[in-house]
mmCIF file of C-alpha atoms in Angstrom:
data_model
loop_
_atom_site.group_PDB
_atom_site.id
_atom_site.type_symbol
_atom_site.label_atom_id
_atom_site.label_comp_id
_atom_site.label_asym_id
_atom_site.label_seq_id
_atom_site.Cartn_x
_atom_site.Cartn_y
_atom_site.Cartn_z
ATOM 1 C CA MET A 1 89.269 -16.987 16.469
ATOM 2 C CA ARG A 2 92.740 -16.937 14.998
ATOM 3 C CA GLY A 3 92.930 -13.498 13.438
ATOM 4 C CA PRO A 4 91.558 -10.782 11.160
ATOM 5 C CA THR A 5 90.954 -13.235 8.308
ATOM 6 C CA ASP A 6 88.598 -15.224 10.518
ATOM 7 C CA LEU A 7 86.858 -12.015 11.578
ATOM 8 C CA LEU A 8 86.391 -11.006 7.940
ATOM 9 C CA TYR A 9 84.920 -14.408 7.134
ATOM 10 C CA LEU A 10 82.556 -14.333 10.123
ATOM 11 C CA LEU A 11 81.365 -10.784 9.426
ATOM 12 C CA THR A 12 80.779 -11.588 5.748
ATOM 13 C CA ARG A 13 78.889 -14.754 6.662
ATOM 14 C CA ALA A 14 76.791 -12.874 9.237
ATOM 15 C CA GLU A 15 75.925 -10.158 6.683
ATOM 16 C CA ARG A 16 74.880 -12.725 4.080
ATOM 17 C CA LEU A 17 72.799 -14.757 6.533
ATOM 18 C CA LEU A 18 71.067 -11.603 7.761
ATOM 19 C CA ALA A 19 70.415 -10.449 4.187
ATOM 20 C CA ARG A 20 68.877 -13.839 3.419
ATOM 21 C CA ARG A 21 66.544 -13.552 6.411
ATOM 22 C CA LEU A 22 65.530 -10.019 5.434
ATOM 23 C CA SER A 23 64.933 -10.857 1.782
ATOM 24 C CA ALA A 24 61.423 -12.277 2.357
ATOM 25 C CA ILE A 25 60.337 -9.120 4.172
ATOM 26 C CA LEU A 26 61.939 -6.812 1.619
ATOM 27 C CA ASP A 27 60.667 -8.829 -1.351
ATOM 28 C CA ALA A 28 57.100 -8.520 -0.032
ATOM 29 C CA GLU A 29 57.551 -4.732 -0.136
ATOM 30 C CA ASP A 30 59.282 -4.800 -3.537
ATOM 31 C CA CYS A 31 62.352 -3.289 -1.861
ATOM 32 C CA SER A 32 65.958 -4.313 -2.485
ATOM 33 C CA LEU A 33 68.546 -4.573 0.268
ATOM 34 C CA ASP A 34 70.404 -1.581 -1.206
ATOM 35 C CA ALA A 35 67.197 0.463 -1.253
ATOM 36 C CA TRP A 36 66.511 -0.574 2.350
ATOM 37 C CA ARG A 37 69.977 0.576 3.414
ATOM 38 C CA VAL A 38 69.328 4.000 1.894
ATOM 39 C CA ILE A 39 65.824 4.269 3.367
ATOM 40 C CA ALA A 40 67.079 3.233 6.817
ATOM 41 C CA LEU A 41 69.860 5.832 6.652
ATOM 42 C CA LEU A 42 67.283 8.518 5.857
ATOM 43 C CA ALA A 43 64.833 7.438 8.562
ATOM 44 C CA ASP A 44 66.173 9.904 11.125
ATOM 45 C CA GLY A 45 64.526 12.700 9.127
ATOM 46 C CA LYS A 46 67.660 14.795 8.759
ATOM 47 C CA GLY A 47 68.390 13.960 5.133
ATOM 48 C CA ARG A 48 71.806 12.981 3.831
ATOM 49 C CA PHE A 49 74.077 14.227 1.102
ATOM 50 C CA MET A 50 74.582 11.832 -1.794
ATOM 51 C CA THR A 51 78.289 11.463 -0.978
ATOM 52 C CA GLU A 52 77.522 10.351 2.583
ATOM 53 C CA LEU A 53 74.763 7.997 1.391
ATOM 54 C CA SER A 54 77.145 6.455 -1.114
ATOM 55 C CA GLU A 55 79.704 5.732 1.574
ATOM 56 C CA ARG A 56 77.322 4.599 4.311
ATOM 57 C CA ALA A 57 75.163 2.433 2.009
ATOM 58 C CA PHE A 58 78.289 0.836 0.475
ATOM 59 C CA LEU A 59 77.279 1.879 -3.047
ATOM 60 C CA PRO A 60 79.422 3.486 -5.729
ATOM 61 C CA PRO A 61 78.165 6.995 -6.615
ATOM 62 C CA GLY A 62 76.791 5.932 -10.000
ATOM 63 C CA SER A 63 74.845 3.026 -8.526
ATOM 64 C CA LEU A 64 73.452 5.254 -5.789
ATOM 65 C CA THR A 65 72.338 7.814 -8.363
ATOM 66 C CA ARG A 66 70.445 5.131 -10.309
ATOM 67 C CA LEU A 67 68.914 3.778 -7.106
ATOM 68 C CA ALA A 68 67.933 7.285 -5.967
ATOM 69 C CA ASP A 69 66.291 7.852 -9.378
ATOM 70 C CA HIS A 70 64.138 4.741 -8.802
ATOM 71 C CA LEU A 71 63.311 5.753 -5.238
ATOM 72 C CA VAL A 72 62.255 9.191 -6.494
ATOM 73 C CA GLU A 73 60.081 7.571 -9.187
ATOM 74 C CA ASP A 74 58.455 5.416 -6.476
ATOM 75 C CA ASN A 75 57.866 8.553 -4.359
ATOM 76 C CA LEU A 76 59.946 7.182 -1.481
ATOM 77 C CA VAL A 77 62.594 9.933 -1.450
ATOM 78 C CA TYR A 78 63.103 13.399 -2.831
ATOM 79 C CA ARG A 79 66.276 15.343 -3.596
ATOM 80 C CA ARG A 80 67.074 18.974 -2.898
ATOM 81 C CA GLY A 81 70.112 21.094 -3.571
ATOM 82 C CA ASP A 82 72.020 22.289 -0.509
ATOM 83 C CA ASP A 83 71.214 25.855 0.557
ATOM 84 C CA LEU A 84 74.911 26.737 0.822
ATOM 85 C CA ASP A 85 76.318 24.787 -2.119
ATOM 86 C CA ARG A 86 73.788 24.025 -4.861
ATOM 87 C CA ARG A 87 76.140 21.426 -6.362
ATOM 88 C CA ARG A 88 75.595 19.193 -3.333
ATOM 89 C CA ILE A 89 72.408 17.152 -3.340
ATOM 90 C CA LYS A 90 70.611 16.172 -0.155
ATOM 91 C CA VAL A 91 68.167 13.255 -0.117
ATOM 92 C CA HIS A 92 65.147 13.027 2.211
ATOM 93 C CA LEU A 93 62.381 10.472 2.802
ATOM 94 C CA THR A 94 58.902 11.328 1.637
ATOM 95 C CA ALA A 95 55.865 10.569 3.803
ATOM 96 C CA ARG A 96 55.427 7.374 1.777
ATOM 97 C CA GLY A 97 59.071 6.472 2.406
ATOM 98 C CA ARG A 98 58.632 7.027 6.165
ATOM 99 C CA ARG A 99 55.585 4.754 6.195
ATOM 100 C CA LEU A 100 57.540 2.070 4.317
ATOM 101 C CA PHE A 101 60.411 2.382 6.783
ATOM 102 C CA GLN A 102 58.103 2.055 9.806
ATOM 103 C CA ARG A 103 56.270 -0.939 8.350
ATOM 104 C CA VAL A 104 59.420 -2.822 7.322
ATOM 105 C CA ASP A 105 61.353 -1.866 10.454
ATOM 106 C CA GLU A 106 58.585 -3.352 12.631
ATOM 107 C CA ARG A 107 58.627 -6.587 10.657
ATOM 108 C CA ILE A 108 62.432 -6.794 10.761
ATOM 109 C CA ARG A 109 62.506 -6.231 14.529
ATOM 110 C CA ALA A 110 59.876 -8.959 14.997
ATOM 111 C CA GLU A 111 61.782 -11.343 12.700
ATOM 112 C CA LEU A 112 65.149 -10.794 14.394
ATOM 113 C CA THR A 113 64.160 -11.154 18.049
ATOM 114 C CA ASP A 114 66.378 -14.253 18.265
ATOM 115 C CA VAL A 115 69.508 -12.457 16.980
ATOM 116 C CA PRO A 116 71.823 -11.256 19.780
ATOM 117 C CA LEU A 117 72.593 -7.645 18.933
ATOM 118 C CA GLY A 118 74.363 -6.769 22.156
ATOM 119 C CA ASP A 119 76.886 -4.143 23.131
ATOM 120 C CA SER A 120 79.850 -6.193 21.917
ATOM 121 C CA LEU A 121 78.743 -5.793 18.285
ATOM 122 C CA GLY A 122 78.376 -2.050 18.772
ATOM 123 C CA ALA A 123 81.815 -1.885 20.360
ATOM 124 C CA LEU A 124 83.313 -3.793 17.430
ATOM 125 C CA VAL A 125 81.756 -1.426 14.888
ATOM 126 C CA GLU A 126 82.924 1.576 16.895
ATOM 127 C CA ALA A 127 86.480 0.230 17.075
ATOM 128 C CA LEU A 128 86.531 -0.436 13.331
ATOM 129 C CA GLU A 129 85.184 3.040 12.553
ATOM 130 C CA CYS A 130 87.909 4.649 14.670
ATOM 131 C CA SER A 131 90.709 2.701 13.033
ATOM 132 C CA PRO A 132 93.218 4.631 10.880
ATOM 133 C CA GLY A 133 92.179 5.076 7.282
ATOM 134 C CA HIS A 134 88.422 4.692 7.778
ATOM 135 C CA THR A 135 87.137 7.505 5.584
ATOM 136 C CA LEU A 136 83.931 8.317 7.481
ATOM 137 C CA ALA A 137 85.738 8.497 10.834
ATOM 138 C CA ALA A 138 88.530 10.530 9.268
ATOM 139 C CA ARG A 139 85.993 12.991 7.850
ATOM 140 C CA GLN A 140 84.096 13.308 11.123
ATOM 141 C CA SER A 141 87.258 14.061 13.093
ATOM 142 C CA ARG A 142 88.191 17.032 10.893
#
């Protein structure tokens, strides 16, 4: 590899190839890749604020709001105001959303058994998150 431009190309290509492989599974569940990103982020059961979801799902706030509206209509998530600051909205998976996550996650894991997801990828992501100017890392260090 010659430099950061090559890395950007390879990461973009990897993301698009992975998305293509996941599309058959997600299409069978009538779930978009963006919706899957949100559902997977919520799968830990802790809930997430809309601002964090927007950043971590790579969606502008307006697009996330529209997507969350659809997920609420499909009874996959629900929204609640924060106990301390009612202006902040926290999103959680419903029981139906958890079942969808478990079903799709199992199929994805079975489909991707041939993809090497070793420690080096995790180390790369960690290094990129800790780099100067990364907003999530900057927020977490405060």
